[in-house]
mmCIF file of N, CA and C in Angstrom:
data_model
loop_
_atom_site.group_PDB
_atom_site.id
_atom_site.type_symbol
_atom_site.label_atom_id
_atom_site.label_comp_id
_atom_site.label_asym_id
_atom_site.label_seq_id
_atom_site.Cartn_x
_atom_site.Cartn_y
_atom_site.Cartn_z
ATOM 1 N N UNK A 122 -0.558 -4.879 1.226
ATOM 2 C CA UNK A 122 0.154 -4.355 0.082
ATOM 3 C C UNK A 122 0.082 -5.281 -1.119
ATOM 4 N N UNK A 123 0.246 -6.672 -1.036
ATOM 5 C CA UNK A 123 -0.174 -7.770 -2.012
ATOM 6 C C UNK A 123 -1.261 -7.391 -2.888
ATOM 7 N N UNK A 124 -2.763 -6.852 -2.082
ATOM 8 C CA UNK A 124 -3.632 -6.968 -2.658
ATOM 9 C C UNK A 124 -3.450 -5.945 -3.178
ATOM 10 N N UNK A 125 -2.885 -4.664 -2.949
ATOM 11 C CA UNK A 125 -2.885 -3.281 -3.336
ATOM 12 C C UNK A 125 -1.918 -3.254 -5.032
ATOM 13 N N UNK A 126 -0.774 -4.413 -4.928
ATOM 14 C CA UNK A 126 -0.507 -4.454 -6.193
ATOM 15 C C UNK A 126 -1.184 -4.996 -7.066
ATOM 16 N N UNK A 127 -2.110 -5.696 -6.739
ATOM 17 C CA UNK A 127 -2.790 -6.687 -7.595
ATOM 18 C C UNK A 127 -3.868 -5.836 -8.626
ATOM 19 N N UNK A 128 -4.219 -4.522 -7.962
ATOM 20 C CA UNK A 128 -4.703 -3.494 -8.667
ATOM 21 C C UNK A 128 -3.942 -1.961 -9.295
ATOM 22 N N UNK A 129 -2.760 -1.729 -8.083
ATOM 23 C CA UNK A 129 -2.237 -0.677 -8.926
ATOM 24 C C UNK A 129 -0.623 -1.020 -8.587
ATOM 25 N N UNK A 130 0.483 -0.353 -9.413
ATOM 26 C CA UNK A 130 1.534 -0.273 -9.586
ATOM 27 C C UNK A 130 2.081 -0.763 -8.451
ATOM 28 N N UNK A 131 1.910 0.477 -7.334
ATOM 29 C CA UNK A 131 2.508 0.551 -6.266
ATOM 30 C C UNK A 131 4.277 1.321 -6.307
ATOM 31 N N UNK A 132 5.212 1.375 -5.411
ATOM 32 C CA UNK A 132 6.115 1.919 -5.980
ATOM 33 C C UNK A 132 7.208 1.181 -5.232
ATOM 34 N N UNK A 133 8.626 1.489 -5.947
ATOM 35 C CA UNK A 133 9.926 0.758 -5.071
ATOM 36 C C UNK A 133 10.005 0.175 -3.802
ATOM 37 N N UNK A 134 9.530 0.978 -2.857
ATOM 38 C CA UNK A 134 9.746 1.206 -1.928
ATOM 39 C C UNK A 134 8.674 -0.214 -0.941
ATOM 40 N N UNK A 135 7.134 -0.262 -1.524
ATOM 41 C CA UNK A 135 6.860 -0.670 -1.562
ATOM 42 C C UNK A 135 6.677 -2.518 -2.124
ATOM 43 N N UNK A 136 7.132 -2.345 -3.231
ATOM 44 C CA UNK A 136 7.666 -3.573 -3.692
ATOM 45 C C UNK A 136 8.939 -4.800 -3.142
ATOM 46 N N UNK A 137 9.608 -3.761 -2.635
ATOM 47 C CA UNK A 137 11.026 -3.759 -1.464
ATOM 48 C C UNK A 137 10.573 -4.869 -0.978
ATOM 49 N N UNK A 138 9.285 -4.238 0.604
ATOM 50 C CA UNK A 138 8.617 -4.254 1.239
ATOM 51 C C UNK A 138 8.042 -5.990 1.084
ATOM 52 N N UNK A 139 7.548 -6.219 0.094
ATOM 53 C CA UNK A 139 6.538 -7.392 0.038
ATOM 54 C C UNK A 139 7.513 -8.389 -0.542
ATOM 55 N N UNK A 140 8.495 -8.130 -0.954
ATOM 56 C CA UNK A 140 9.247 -9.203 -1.571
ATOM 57 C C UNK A 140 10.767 -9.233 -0.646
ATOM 58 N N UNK A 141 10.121 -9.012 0.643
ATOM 59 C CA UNK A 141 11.030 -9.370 1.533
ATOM 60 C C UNK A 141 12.342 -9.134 1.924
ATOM 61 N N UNK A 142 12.813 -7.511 1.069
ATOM 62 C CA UNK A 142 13.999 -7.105 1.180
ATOM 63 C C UNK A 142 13.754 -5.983 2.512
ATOM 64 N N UNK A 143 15.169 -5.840 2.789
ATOM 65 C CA UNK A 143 15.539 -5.261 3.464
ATOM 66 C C UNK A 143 15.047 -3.586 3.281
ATOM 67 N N UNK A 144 14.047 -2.723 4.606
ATOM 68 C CA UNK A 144 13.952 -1.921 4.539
ATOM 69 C C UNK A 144 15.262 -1.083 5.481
ATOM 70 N N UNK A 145 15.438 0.152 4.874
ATOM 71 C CA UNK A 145 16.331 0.758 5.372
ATOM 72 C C UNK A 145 15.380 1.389 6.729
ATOM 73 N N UNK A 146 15.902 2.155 8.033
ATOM 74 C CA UNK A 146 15.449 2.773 8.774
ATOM 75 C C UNK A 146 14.391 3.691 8.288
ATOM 76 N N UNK A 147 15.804 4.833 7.683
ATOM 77 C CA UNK A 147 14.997 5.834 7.191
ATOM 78 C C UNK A 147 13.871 5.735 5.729
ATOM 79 N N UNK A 148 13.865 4.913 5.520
ATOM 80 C CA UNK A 148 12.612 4.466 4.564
ATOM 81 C C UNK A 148 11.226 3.982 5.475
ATOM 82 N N UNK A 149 11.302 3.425 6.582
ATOM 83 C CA UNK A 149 10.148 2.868 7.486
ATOM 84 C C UNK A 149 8.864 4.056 7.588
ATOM 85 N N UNK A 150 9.341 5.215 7.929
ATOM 86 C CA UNK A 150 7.930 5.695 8.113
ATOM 87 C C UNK A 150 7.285 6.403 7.136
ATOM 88 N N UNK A 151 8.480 6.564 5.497
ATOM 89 C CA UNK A 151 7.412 6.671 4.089
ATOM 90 C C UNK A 151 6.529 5.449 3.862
ATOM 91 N N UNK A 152 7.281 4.557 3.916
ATOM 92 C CA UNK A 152 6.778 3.145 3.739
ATOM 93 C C UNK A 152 4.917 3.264 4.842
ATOM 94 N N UNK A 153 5.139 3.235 5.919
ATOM 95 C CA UNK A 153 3.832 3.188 7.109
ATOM 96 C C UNK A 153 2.968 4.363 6.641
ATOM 97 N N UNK A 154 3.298 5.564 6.032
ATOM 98 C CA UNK A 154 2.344 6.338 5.223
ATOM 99 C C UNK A 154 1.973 6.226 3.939
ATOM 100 N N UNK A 155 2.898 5.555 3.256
ATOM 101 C CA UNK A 155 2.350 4.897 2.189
ATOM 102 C C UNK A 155 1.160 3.983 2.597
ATOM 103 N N UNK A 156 1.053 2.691 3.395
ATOM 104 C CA UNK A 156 0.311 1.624 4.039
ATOM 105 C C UNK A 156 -0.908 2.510 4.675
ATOM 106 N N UNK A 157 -0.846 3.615 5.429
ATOM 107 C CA UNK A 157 -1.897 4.546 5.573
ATOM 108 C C UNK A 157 -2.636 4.913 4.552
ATOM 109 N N UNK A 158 -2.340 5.398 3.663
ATOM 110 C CA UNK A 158 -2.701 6.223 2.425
ATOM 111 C C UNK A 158 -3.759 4.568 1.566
ATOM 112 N N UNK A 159 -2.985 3.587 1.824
ATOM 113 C CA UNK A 159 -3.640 2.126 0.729
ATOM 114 C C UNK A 159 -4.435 2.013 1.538
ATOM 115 N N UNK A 160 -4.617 1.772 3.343
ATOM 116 C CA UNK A 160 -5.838 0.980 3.679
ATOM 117 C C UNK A 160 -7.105 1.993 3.972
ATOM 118 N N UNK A 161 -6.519 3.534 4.277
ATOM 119 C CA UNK A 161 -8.194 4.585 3.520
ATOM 120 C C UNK A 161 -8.529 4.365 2.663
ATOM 121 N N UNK A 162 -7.358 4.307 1.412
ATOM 122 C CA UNK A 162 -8.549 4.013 0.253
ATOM 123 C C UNK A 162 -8.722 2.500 -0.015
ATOM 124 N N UNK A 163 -8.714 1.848 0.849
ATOM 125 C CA UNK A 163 -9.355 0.609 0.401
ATOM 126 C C UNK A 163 -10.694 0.758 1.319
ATOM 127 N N UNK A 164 -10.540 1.237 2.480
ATOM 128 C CA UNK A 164 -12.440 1.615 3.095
ATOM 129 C C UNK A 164 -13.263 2.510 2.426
ATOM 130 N N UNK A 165 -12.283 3.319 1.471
ATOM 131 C CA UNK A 165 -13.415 4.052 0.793
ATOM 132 C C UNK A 165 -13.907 3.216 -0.493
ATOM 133 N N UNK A 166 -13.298 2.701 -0.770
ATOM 134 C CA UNK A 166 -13.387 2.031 -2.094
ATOM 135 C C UNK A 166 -14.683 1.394 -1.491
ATOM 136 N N UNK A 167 -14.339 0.009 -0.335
ATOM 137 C CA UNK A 167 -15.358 -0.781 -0.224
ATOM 138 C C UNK A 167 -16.824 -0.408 0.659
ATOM 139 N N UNK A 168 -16.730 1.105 0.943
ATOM 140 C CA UNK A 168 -17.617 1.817 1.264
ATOM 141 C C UNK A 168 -18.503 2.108 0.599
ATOM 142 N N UNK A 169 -17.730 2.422 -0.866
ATOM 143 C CA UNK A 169 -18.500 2.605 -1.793
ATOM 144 C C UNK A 169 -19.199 1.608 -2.941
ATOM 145 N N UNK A 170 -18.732 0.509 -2.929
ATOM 146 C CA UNK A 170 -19.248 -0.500 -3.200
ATOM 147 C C UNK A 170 -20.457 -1.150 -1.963
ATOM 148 N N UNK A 171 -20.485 -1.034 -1.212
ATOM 149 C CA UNK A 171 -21.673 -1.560 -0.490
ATOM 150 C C UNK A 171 -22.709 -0.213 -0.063
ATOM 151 N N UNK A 172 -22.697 0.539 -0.718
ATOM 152 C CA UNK A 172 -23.603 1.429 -0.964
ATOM 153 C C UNK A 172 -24.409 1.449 -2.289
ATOM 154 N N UNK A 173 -24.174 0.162 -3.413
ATOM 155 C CA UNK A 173 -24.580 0.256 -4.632
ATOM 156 C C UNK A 173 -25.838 -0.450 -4.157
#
């Protein structure tokens, strides 16, 4: 997620997350589909960079 802000926004929930606050329960599995959703597109991204 570090690296994922380092390029885009990211959101609350997320930010929470990396700066070591407290996630609520019911926030855990937006949060783990959020983290789904960043590390596809980081294989597509670098998929597509080693195809240049």
């Amino acid at each position: 997620l570090e690296q994922w802000h380092k390029l885009f926004k990211g959101d609350e929930l997320t930010h929470k997350f990396t700066q070591g606050e407290l996630i609520e329960a019911y926030e855990v599995p937006r949060l783990k589909h959020t983290i789904a959703i960043y590390r596809s597109s980081d294989q597509i991204y670098y998929r597509d960079l080693s195809q240049q």
